[in-house]
mmCIF file of C-alpha atoms in Angstrom:
data_model
loop_
_atom_site.group_PDB
_atom_site.id
_atom_site.type_symbol
_atom_site.label_atom_id
_atom_site.label_comp_id
_atom_site.label_asym_id
_atom_site.label_seq_id
_atom_site.Cartn_x
_atom_site.Cartn_y
_atom_site.Cartn_z
ATOM 1 C CA MET D 1 0.000 0.000 0.000
ATOM 2 C CA PRO D 2 1.462 3.429 -0.972
ATOM 3 C CA LEU D 3 2.506 5.751 1.832
ATOM 4 C CA THR D 4 0.240 8.674 2.630
ATOM 5 C CA SER D 5 1.764 12.160 2.687
ATOM 6 C CA THR D 6 1.512 12.125 6.503
ATOM 7 C CA GLN D 7 3.383 8.824 6.703
ATOM 8 C CA ALA D 8 6.079 9.959 4.263
ATOM 9 C CA SER D 9 6.551 13.174 6.231
ATOM 10 C CA ALA D 10 6.857 11.245 9.501
ATOM 11 C CA LEU D 11 9.495 8.932 7.999
ATOM 12 C CA SER D 12 11.512 11.945 6.860
ATOM 13 C CA ARG D 13 11.302 13.575 10.266
ATOM 14 C CA MET D 14 12.675 10.441 11.934
ATOM 15 C CA PHE D 15 16.048 11.342 10.377
ATOM 16 C CA SER D 16 15.912 14.995 11.418
ATOM 17 C CA SER D 17 18.496 16.665 13.621
ATOM 18 C CA GLY D 18 15.826 17.089 16.322
ATOM 19 C CA VAL D 19 15.324 13.344 16.786
ATOM 20 C CA PHE D 20 19.044 12.557 16.431
ATOM 21 C CA LYS D 21 20.101 15.165 19.012
ATOM 22 C CA GLU D 22 17.339 14.245 21.452
ATOM 23 C CA LEU D 23 18.375 10.580 21.402
ATOM 24 C CA ALA D 24 22.027 11.551 21.813
ATOM 25 C CA ARG D 25 21.601 14.067 24.621
ATOM 26 C CA LYS D 26 18.818 12.431 26.633
ATOM 27 C CA GLY D 27 18.939 8.759 25.665
ATOM 28 C CA ARG D 28 15.244 8.950 24.804
ATOM 29 C CA SER D 29 13.030 10.783 22.330
ATOM 30 C CA PRO D 30 9.248 11.090 22.657
ATOM 31 C CA LEU D 31 9.309 12.631 19.165
ATOM 32 C CA PHE D 32 10.825 9.424 17.769
ATOM 33 C CA THR D 33 8.052 7.379 19.390
ATOM 34 C CA ARG D 34 5.342 9.643 17.999
ATOM 35 C CA LEU D 35 6.827 9.455 14.505
ATOM 36 C CA VAL D 36 6.962 5.648 14.634
ATOM 37 C CA HIS D 37 3.201 5.773 15.137
ATOM 38 C CA GLU D 38 2.532 8.521 12.560
ATOM 39 C CA SER D 39 4.595 6.721 9.912
ATOM 40 C CA GLY D 40 2.486 3.587 10.294
ATOM 41 C CA LEU D 41 5.500 1.479 11.253
ATOM 42 C CA ALA D 42 4.053 0.593 14.650
ATOM 43 C CA ASP D 43 1.041 -0.988 12.929
ATOM 44 C CA ARG D 44 3.063 -3.017 10.429
ATOM 45 C CA ILE D 45 5.727 -4.637 12.597
ATOM 46 C CA ASN D 46 6.017 -6.618 15.801
ATOM 47 C CA ILE D 47 7.701 -4.158 18.142
ATOM 48 C CA LEU D 48 9.102 -7.040 20.205
ATOM 49 C CA ASP D 49 11.311 -8.040 17.262
ATOM 50 C CA HIS D 50 13.084 -4.708 16.810
ATOM 51 C CA THR D 51 15.585 -2.321 18.351
ATOM 52 C CA ILE D 52 15.769 1.420 17.810
ATOM 53 C CA ALA D 53 18.491 0.796 15.211
ATOM 54 C CA SER D 54 16.516 -1.757 13.221
ATOM 55 C CA THR D 55 13.471 0.530 13.337
ATOM 56 C CA PHE D 56 15.512 3.306 11.751
ATOM 57 C CA ASP D 57 16.643 0.839 9.080
ATOM 58 C CA LEU D 58 13.035 -0.161 8.398
ATOM 59 C CA ALA D 59 11.973 3.487 8.179
ATOM 60 C CA PHE D 60 14.820 4.155 5.780
ATOM 61 C CA SER D 61 13.873 1.209 3.564
ATOM 62 C CA GLU D 62 10.391 2.760 3.229
ATOM 63 C CA LEU D 63 11.744 6.245 2.636
ATOM 64 C CA ARG D 64 14.102 5.197 -0.135
ATOM 65 C CA LYS D 65 11.284 3.939 -2.380
ATOM 66 C CA SER D 66 10.959 5.886 -5.633
ATOM 67 C CA GLY D 67 8.479 8.732 -5.365
ATOM 68 C CA VAL D 68 9.060 9.518 -1.672
ATOM 69 C CA ARG D 69 12.848 9.792 -1.538
ATOM 70 C CA ASP D 70 13.830 12.937 0.303
ATOM 71 C CA GLU D 71 17.163 14.746 0.510
ATOM 72 C CA TYR D 72 18.390 12.486 3.315
ATOM 73 C CA VAL D 73 18.138 9.386 1.090
ATOM 74 C CA TYR D 74 20.337 11.066 -1.526
ATOM 75 C CA ARG D 75 22.747 12.351 1.112
ATOM 76 C CA SER D 76 23.035 8.848 2.537
ATOM 77 C CA ALA D 77 23.730 7.340 -0.894
ATOM 78 C CA LEU D 78 26.473 9.900 -1.557
ATOM 79 C CA THR D 79 27.964 9.261 1.887
ATOM 80 C CA GLN D 80 28.047 5.491 1.396
ATOM 81 C CA LYS D 81 29.148 5.391 -2.249
ATOM 82 C CA ILE D 82 31.405 8.440 -2.582
ATOM 83 C CA LEU D 83 32.846 9.220 0.846
ATOM 84 C CA LEU D 84 32.941 5.796 2.530
ATOM 85 C CA GLY D 85 32.933 3.696 -0.649
ATOM 86 C CA ARG D 86 35.700 5.329 -2.688
ATOM 87 C CA HIS D 87 37.561 7.006 0.150
ATOM 88 C CA SER D 88 37.618 6.892 3.944
ATOM 89 C CA LEU D 89 37.309 9.370 6.806
ATOM 90 C CA ARG D 90 41.097 9.326 7.070
ATOM 91 C CA THR D 91 41.739 10.353 3.466
ATOM 92 C CA ALA D 92 38.759 12.570 2.689
ATOM 93 C CA SER D 93 36.509 15.075 4.424
ATOM 94 C CA MET D 94 32.834 15.812 3.972
ATOM 95 C CA LEU D 95 31.159 19.168 4.480
ATOM 96 C CA THR D 96 27.421 19.736 4.589
ATOM 97 C CA GLU D 97 25.558 23.001 3.941
ATOM 98 C CA PHE D 98 28.852 24.705 3.030
ATOM 99 C CA ARG D 99 28.330 28.328 2.027
ATOM 100 C CA ALA D 100 29.261 29.365 -1.511
ATOM 101 C CA GLY D 101 28.134 32.856 -2.467
ATOM 102 C CA SER D 102 24.454 33.138 -1.528
ATOM 103 C CA SER D 103 23.946 29.351 -1.731
ATOM 104 C CA ARG D 104 24.799 26.391 0.470
ATOM 105 C CA ALA D 105 26.091 23.180 -1.074
ATOM 106 C CA ASP D 106 24.198 20.140 0.173
ATOM 107 C CA LEU D 107 27.393 18.122 0.378
ATOM 108 C CA VAL D 108 31.065 18.678 -0.438
ATOM 109 C CA VAL D 109 33.686 15.923 -0.569
ATOM 110 C CA LEU D 110 37.343 16.906 -0.294
ATOM 111 C CA ASN D 111 40.047 14.484 -1.311
ATOM 112 C CA GLY D 112 42.554 15.512 -3.978
ATOM 113 C CA LYS D 113 39.837 17.742 -5.392
ATOM 114 C CA ALA D 114 36.787 19.616 -4.118
ATOM 115 C CA SER D 115 33.489 18.229 -5.388
ATOM 116 C CA ALA D 116 30.183 19.919 -4.564
ATOM 117 C CA TYR D 117 26.936 17.961 -4.839
ATOM 118 C CA GLU D 118 23.540 19.601 -5.192
ATOM 119 C CA ILE D 119 20.647 17.258 -4.429
ATOM 120 C CA LYS D 120 17.385 17.527 -6.343
ATOM 121 C CA SER D 121 15.219 14.805 -4.863
ATOM 122 C CA ASP D 122 11.778 13.566 -5.841
ATOM 123 C CA ARG D 123 10.324 16.311 -3.637
ATOM 124 C CA ASP D 124 12.491 19.247 -4.800
ATOM 125 C CA SER D 125 11.929 21.867 -7.489
ATOM 126 C CA LEU D 126 14.589 23.142 -9.898
ATOM 127 C CA SER D 127 13.718 26.812 -9.461
ATOM 128 C CA ARG D 128 16.997 27.763 -7.751
ATOM 129 C CA LEU D 129 19.305 25.334 -9.528
ATOM 130 C CA ASN D 130 20.912 27.767 -11.996
ATOM 131 C CA LYS D 131 21.837 30.203 -9.206
ATOM 132 C CA GLN D 132 23.152 27.417 -7.008
ATOM 133 C CA ILE D 133 25.367 26.033 -9.779
ATOM 134 C CA ALA D 134 26.703 29.494 -10.591
ATOM 135 C CA ASP D 135 27.704 29.938 -6.944
ATOM 136 C CA TYR D 136 29.297 26.490 -6.608
ATOM 137 C CA ARG D 137 31.379 26.953 -9.760
ATOM 138 C CA LYS D 138 33.046 29.937 -8.066
ATOM 139 C CA VAL D 139 34.306 27.813 -5.175
ATOM 140 C CA PHE D 140 34.695 24.167 -6.217
ATOM 141 C CA SER D 141 36.704 22.541 -8.994
ATOM 142 C CA HIS D 142 33.995 19.939 -9.642
ATOM 143 C CA VAL D 143 30.240 20.515 -9.432
ATOM 144 C CA TYR D 144 27.636 17.745 -9.602
ATOM 145 C CA VAL D 145 23.864 17.618 -9.524
ATOM 146 C CA ILE D 146 22.382 14.352 -8.288
ATOM 147 C CA ALA D 147 18.783 14.313 -9.419
ATOM 148 C CA SER D 148 15.636 12.263 -9.269
ATOM 149 C CA HIS D 149 14.686 10.555 -12.534
ATOM 150 C CA ILE D 150 11.769 13.007 -12.823
ATOM 151 C CA HIS D 151 14.266 15.890 -13.020
ATOM 152 C CA LEU D 152 17.088 14.215 -14.923
ATOM 153 C CA ASP D 153 16.300 15.295 -18.505
ATOM 154 C CA SER D 154 15.668 18.891 -17.464
ATOM 155 C CA VAL D 155 18.907 19.039 -15.459
ATOM 156 C CA ILE D 156 20.940 17.666 -18.378
ATOM 157 C CA GLU D 157 19.402 20.139 -20.828
ATOM 158 C CA ASN D 158 19.657 23.230 -18.624
ATOM 159 C CA THR D 159 23.065 23.013 -16.967
ATOM 160 C CA PRO D 160 26.532 23.891 -18.316
ATOM 161 C CA GLU D 161 28.460 21.061 -19.980
ATOM 162 C CA ASP D 162 31.118 21.118 -17.258
ATOM 163 C CA VAL D 163 28.583 20.247 -14.538
ATOM 164 C CA GLY D 164 28.424 16.549 -13.661
ATOM 165 C CA ILE D 165 25.020 14.865 -13.625
ATOM 166 C CA MET D 166 24.118 11.875 -11.460
ATOM 167 C CA SER D 167 20.944 9.983 -10.705
ATOM 168 C CA LEU D 168 19.883 7.574 -8.001
ATOM 169 C CA VAL D 169 18.952 4.365 -9.819
ATOM 170 C CA ARG D 170 18.198 2.462 -6.653
ATOM 171 C CA TRP D 171 18.578 3.986 -3.221
ATOM 172 C CA ASN D 172 22.266 3.109 -3.080
ATOM 173 C CA ARG D 173 23.317 2.888 -6.740
ATOM 174 C CA ILE D 174 24.464 6.119 -8.304
ATOM 175 C CA HIS D 175 24.554 6.406 -12.076
ATOM 176 C CA THR D 176 26.754 9.096 -13.616
ATOM 177 C CA ALA D 177 25.104 10.517 -16.723
ATOM 178 C CA ARG D 178 27.815 13.146 -17.247
ATOM 179 C CA GLU D 179 31.188 13.631 -15.605
ATOM 180 C CA ALA D 180 32.138 16.991 -14.120
ATOM 181 C CA VAL D 181 34.982 18.924 -15.744
ATOM 182 C CA ASN D 182 37.824 20.259 -13.605
ATOM 183 C CA ARG D 183 37.506 24.063 -13.326
ATOM 184 C CA GLU D 184 39.976 24.803 -10.531
ATOM 185 C CA SER D 185 41.708 27.532 -12.543
ATOM 186 C CA MET D 186 38.396 29.367 -12.990
ATOM 187 C CA VAL D 187 37.186 29.610 -9.390
ATOM 188 C CA CYS D 188 36.741 33.004 -7.714
ATOM 189 C CA THR D 189 39.212 33.787 -4.954
ATOM 190 C CA ASP D 190 36.894 36.390 -3.406
ATOM 191 C CA THR D 191 33.985 33.947 -3.146
ATOM 192 C CA ILE D 192 36.302 31.315 -1.656
ATOM 193 C CA PHE D 193 37.534 33.823 0.918
ATOM 194 C CA GLN D 194 33.990 34.676 1.959
ATOM 195 C CA SER D 195 33.201 30.967 2.427
ATOM 196 C CA LEU D 196 36.014 30.408 4.920
ATOM 197 C CA ARG D 197 36.475 30.893 8.622
ATOM 198 C CA MET D 198 39.002 33.617 9.417
ATOM 199 C CA SER D 199 41.448 31.071 10.841
ATOM 200 C CA GLU D 200 41.240 29.038 7.619
ATOM 201 C CA ALA D 201 41.821 32.100 5.448
ATOM 202 C CA LYS D 202 44.903 32.963 7.511
ATOM 203 C CA LYS D 203 46.314 29.454 7.020
ATOM 204 C CA ILE D 204 45.864 29.705 3.269
ATOM 205 C CA LEU D 205 47.707 33.019 3.094
ATOM 206 C CA THR D 206 50.514 31.665 5.272
ATOM 207 C CA SER D 207 50.823 28.502 3.171
ATOM 208 C CA LEU D 208 51.192 30.683 0.066
ATOM 209 C CA ASP D 209 53.911 32.768 1.752
ATOM 210 C CA VAL D 210 51.702 35.831 1.900
ATOM 211 C CA LYS D 211 52.310 38.070 4.897
ATOM 212 C CA LEU D 212 49.251 38.572 7.054
ATOM 213 C CA PRO D 213 48.039 42.195 7.121
ATOM 214 C CA ASP D 214 49.285 44.200 10.093
ATOM 215 C CA VAL D 215 46.132 46.180 10.735
ATOM 216 C CA PRO D 216 43.615 46.594 13.595
ATOM 217 C CA ASN D 217 41.145 43.712 13.952
ATOM 218 C CA ILE D 218 38.281 45.844 12.692
ATOM 219 C CA MET D 219 40.111 46.221 9.366
ATOM 220 C CA LEU D 220 41.561 42.711 9.135
ATOM 221 C CA TRP D 221 38.739 41.031 7.183
ATOM 222 C CA GLU D 222 38.791 43.580 4.382
ATOM 223 C CA ALA D 223 42.599 43.629 4.281
ATOM 224 C CA MET D 224 42.735 39.831 3.960
ATOM 225 C CA ARG D 225 40.053 39.907 1.296
ATOM 226 C CA GLU D 226 42.243 42.226 -0.739
ATOM 227 C CA LYS D 227 45.190 39.844 -0.341
ATOM 228 C CA PHE D 228 43.072 36.986 -1.695
ATOM 229 C CA SER D 229 42.063 39.034 -4.732
ATOM 230 C CA CYS D 230 45.701 39.167 -5.848
ATOM 231 C CA LEU D 231 46.272 35.410 -5.732
ATOM 232 C CA LYS D 232 45.960 32.844 -8.513
ATOM 233 C CA PRO D 233 42.654 30.943 -8.341
ATOM 234 C CA ILE D 234 44.299 27.546 -8.792
ATOM 235 C CA ASP D 235 46.699 28.193 -5.888
ATOM 236 C CA VAL D 236 43.936 29.347 -3.562
ATOM 237 C CA HIS D 237 41.732 26.403 -4.488
ATOM 238 C CA ARG D 238 44.422 23.813 -3.831
ATOM 239 C CA GLN D 239 45.318 25.349 -0.492
ATOM 240 C CA MET D 240 41.629 25.601 0.400
ATOM 241 C CA ILE D 241 41.357 21.815 -0.019
ATOM 242 C CA ALA D 242 44.405 21.185 2.161
ATOM 243 C CA VAL D 243 43.286 23.564 4.897
ATOM 244 C CA LEU D 244 39.653 22.390 4.979
ATOM 245 C CA LYS D 245 40.703 18.724 5.064
ATOM 246 C CA GLU D 246 42.648 19.560 8.210
ATOM 247 C CA SER D 247 40.195 21.940 9.894
ATOM 248 C CA ARG D 248 37.038 19.954 9.077
ATOM 249 C CA ASN D 249 38.578 16.486 9.461
ATOM 250 C CA LEU D 250 36.144 13.699 10.346
ATOM 251 C CA ALA D 251 38.601 10.897 11.114
ATOM 252 C CA SER D 252 37.833 11.132 14.828
ATOM 253 C CA LEU D 253 34.241 10.098 14.079
ATOM 254 C CA SER D 254 35.228 6.760 12.516
ATOM 255 C CA TYR D 255 34.367 4.561 15.520
ATOM 256 C CA PHE D 256 31.125 6.423 16.214
ATOM 257 C CA VAL D 257 29.959 6.132 12.605
ATOM 258 C CA GLU D 258 30.805 2.416 12.490
ATOM 259 C CA GLN D 259 28.590 1.811 15.553
ATOM 260 C CA MET D 260 25.568 3.454 13.949
ATOM 261 C CA PRO D 261 23.116 1.525 11.752
ATOM 262 C CA ILE D 262 23.766 2.242 8.069
ATOM 263 C CA SER D 263 20.593 4.320 7.909
ATOM 264 C CA LEU D 264 22.015 6.763 10.490
ATOM 265 C CA GLN D 265 25.610 7.016 9.272
ATOM 266 C CA ALA D 266 24.957 10.053 7.093
ATOM 267 C CA ALA D 267 23.299 11.758 10.069
ATOM 268 C CA ALA D 268 26.245 10.861 12.306
ATOM 269 C CA LEU D 269 28.579 12.648 9.884
ATOM 270 C CA SER D 270 26.481 15.752 9.328
ATOM 271 C CA ILE D 271 24.711 16.453 12.654
ATOM 272 C CA THR D 272 27.013 17.824 15.328
ATOM 273 C CA ILE D 273 26.666 16.439 18.840
ATOM 274 C CA GLY D 274 29.051 16.552 21.780
ATOM 275 C CA ARG D 275 31.717 13.897 22.044
ATOM 276 C CA ALA D 276 30.280 12.876 25.412
ATOM 277 C CA ASP D 277 26.967 12.061 23.692
ATOM 278 C CA HIS D 278 28.479 9.518 21.286
ATOM 279 C CA ASP D 279 28.488 6.610 23.745
ATOM 280 C CA ARG D 280 24.986 7.459 24.927
ATOM 281 C CA LEU D 281 23.640 7.348 21.379
ATOM 282 C CA ILE D 282 25.458 4.085 20.614
ATOM 283 C CA LYS D 283 23.750 2.518 23.649
ATOM 284 C CA THR D 284 20.380 4.122 22.902
ATOM 285 C CA VAL D 285 20.028 2.752 19.363
ATOM 286 C CA ARG D 286 20.464 -0.749 20.793
ATOM 287 C CA ILE D 287 17.441 -0.377 23.101
ATOM 288 C CA PRO D 288 14.501 -2.691 22.248
ATOM 289 C CA LEU D 289 11.742 -0.816 20.452
ATOM 290 C CA PHE D 290 9.069 -1.861 22.957
ATOM 291 C CA GLN D 291 10.920 0.097 25.654
ATOM 292 C CA ALA D 292 11.010 3.186 23.455
ATOM 293 C CA MET D 293 7.248 3.007 22.936
ATOM 294 C CA ASP D 294 6.890 4.085 26.565
ATOM 295 C CA TRP D 295 8.713 7.384 25.928
ATOM 296 C CA GLU D 296 5.557 9.224 24.932
#
């Protein structure tokens, strides 16, 4: 039986930061329990047979069906196939919602290159896509759109030839319809500067043997911006990758991610919780579901 809109919405919300953080910080989540009911899962399974982890996996298996896939399903596929499949947390870094101009890239993977991925799921529109791509091309050497099959033809026809196009054939199989072209020499140093933390911008200047401006703090941002404007785009881009891989490194999350069910690994990499909450969440997802049904 097809999911209702209420059930599909409840499944999506199960993977929200609110549920994830509540489970991590408190070891319980009444919201999770309510969503298990609203999604219809509680009526279709024997709660005595499941843990919190296996319930998330069941919810994810429903959510990944064509027609109801949301952004999280695409983010999870990219995490499993690109970040953890081709690379590892020790050799590559992943950024989510990384600012580029007036847009935020859904996901960025940094290894020897910087690849931005814009997700256009079954539920998304393409109204902002051209602006988003224009912004990403100013910051990242490789830009990809991973789109639902309902959007695929339109994305191919209406994006520049250097933009890579992907589609989600099954929930975890990514098909590349067009490879992205390396544009690292054509990025915009000013846009890159404005995407960085001040400490990261300083490291890039230092690594390029550029003397940091000796000015009052109130003038420092503008003075550093001017320094960036004089640098070669390809040099800034390569140093940006090196600096971000160090400053946004995820290697310390390896054990935590491995202890999460596959359905929650993308959340574990993109939702920030305190280090002290990791062990609590690992224990919580192993709780039998029938115990969690009393959280309401």
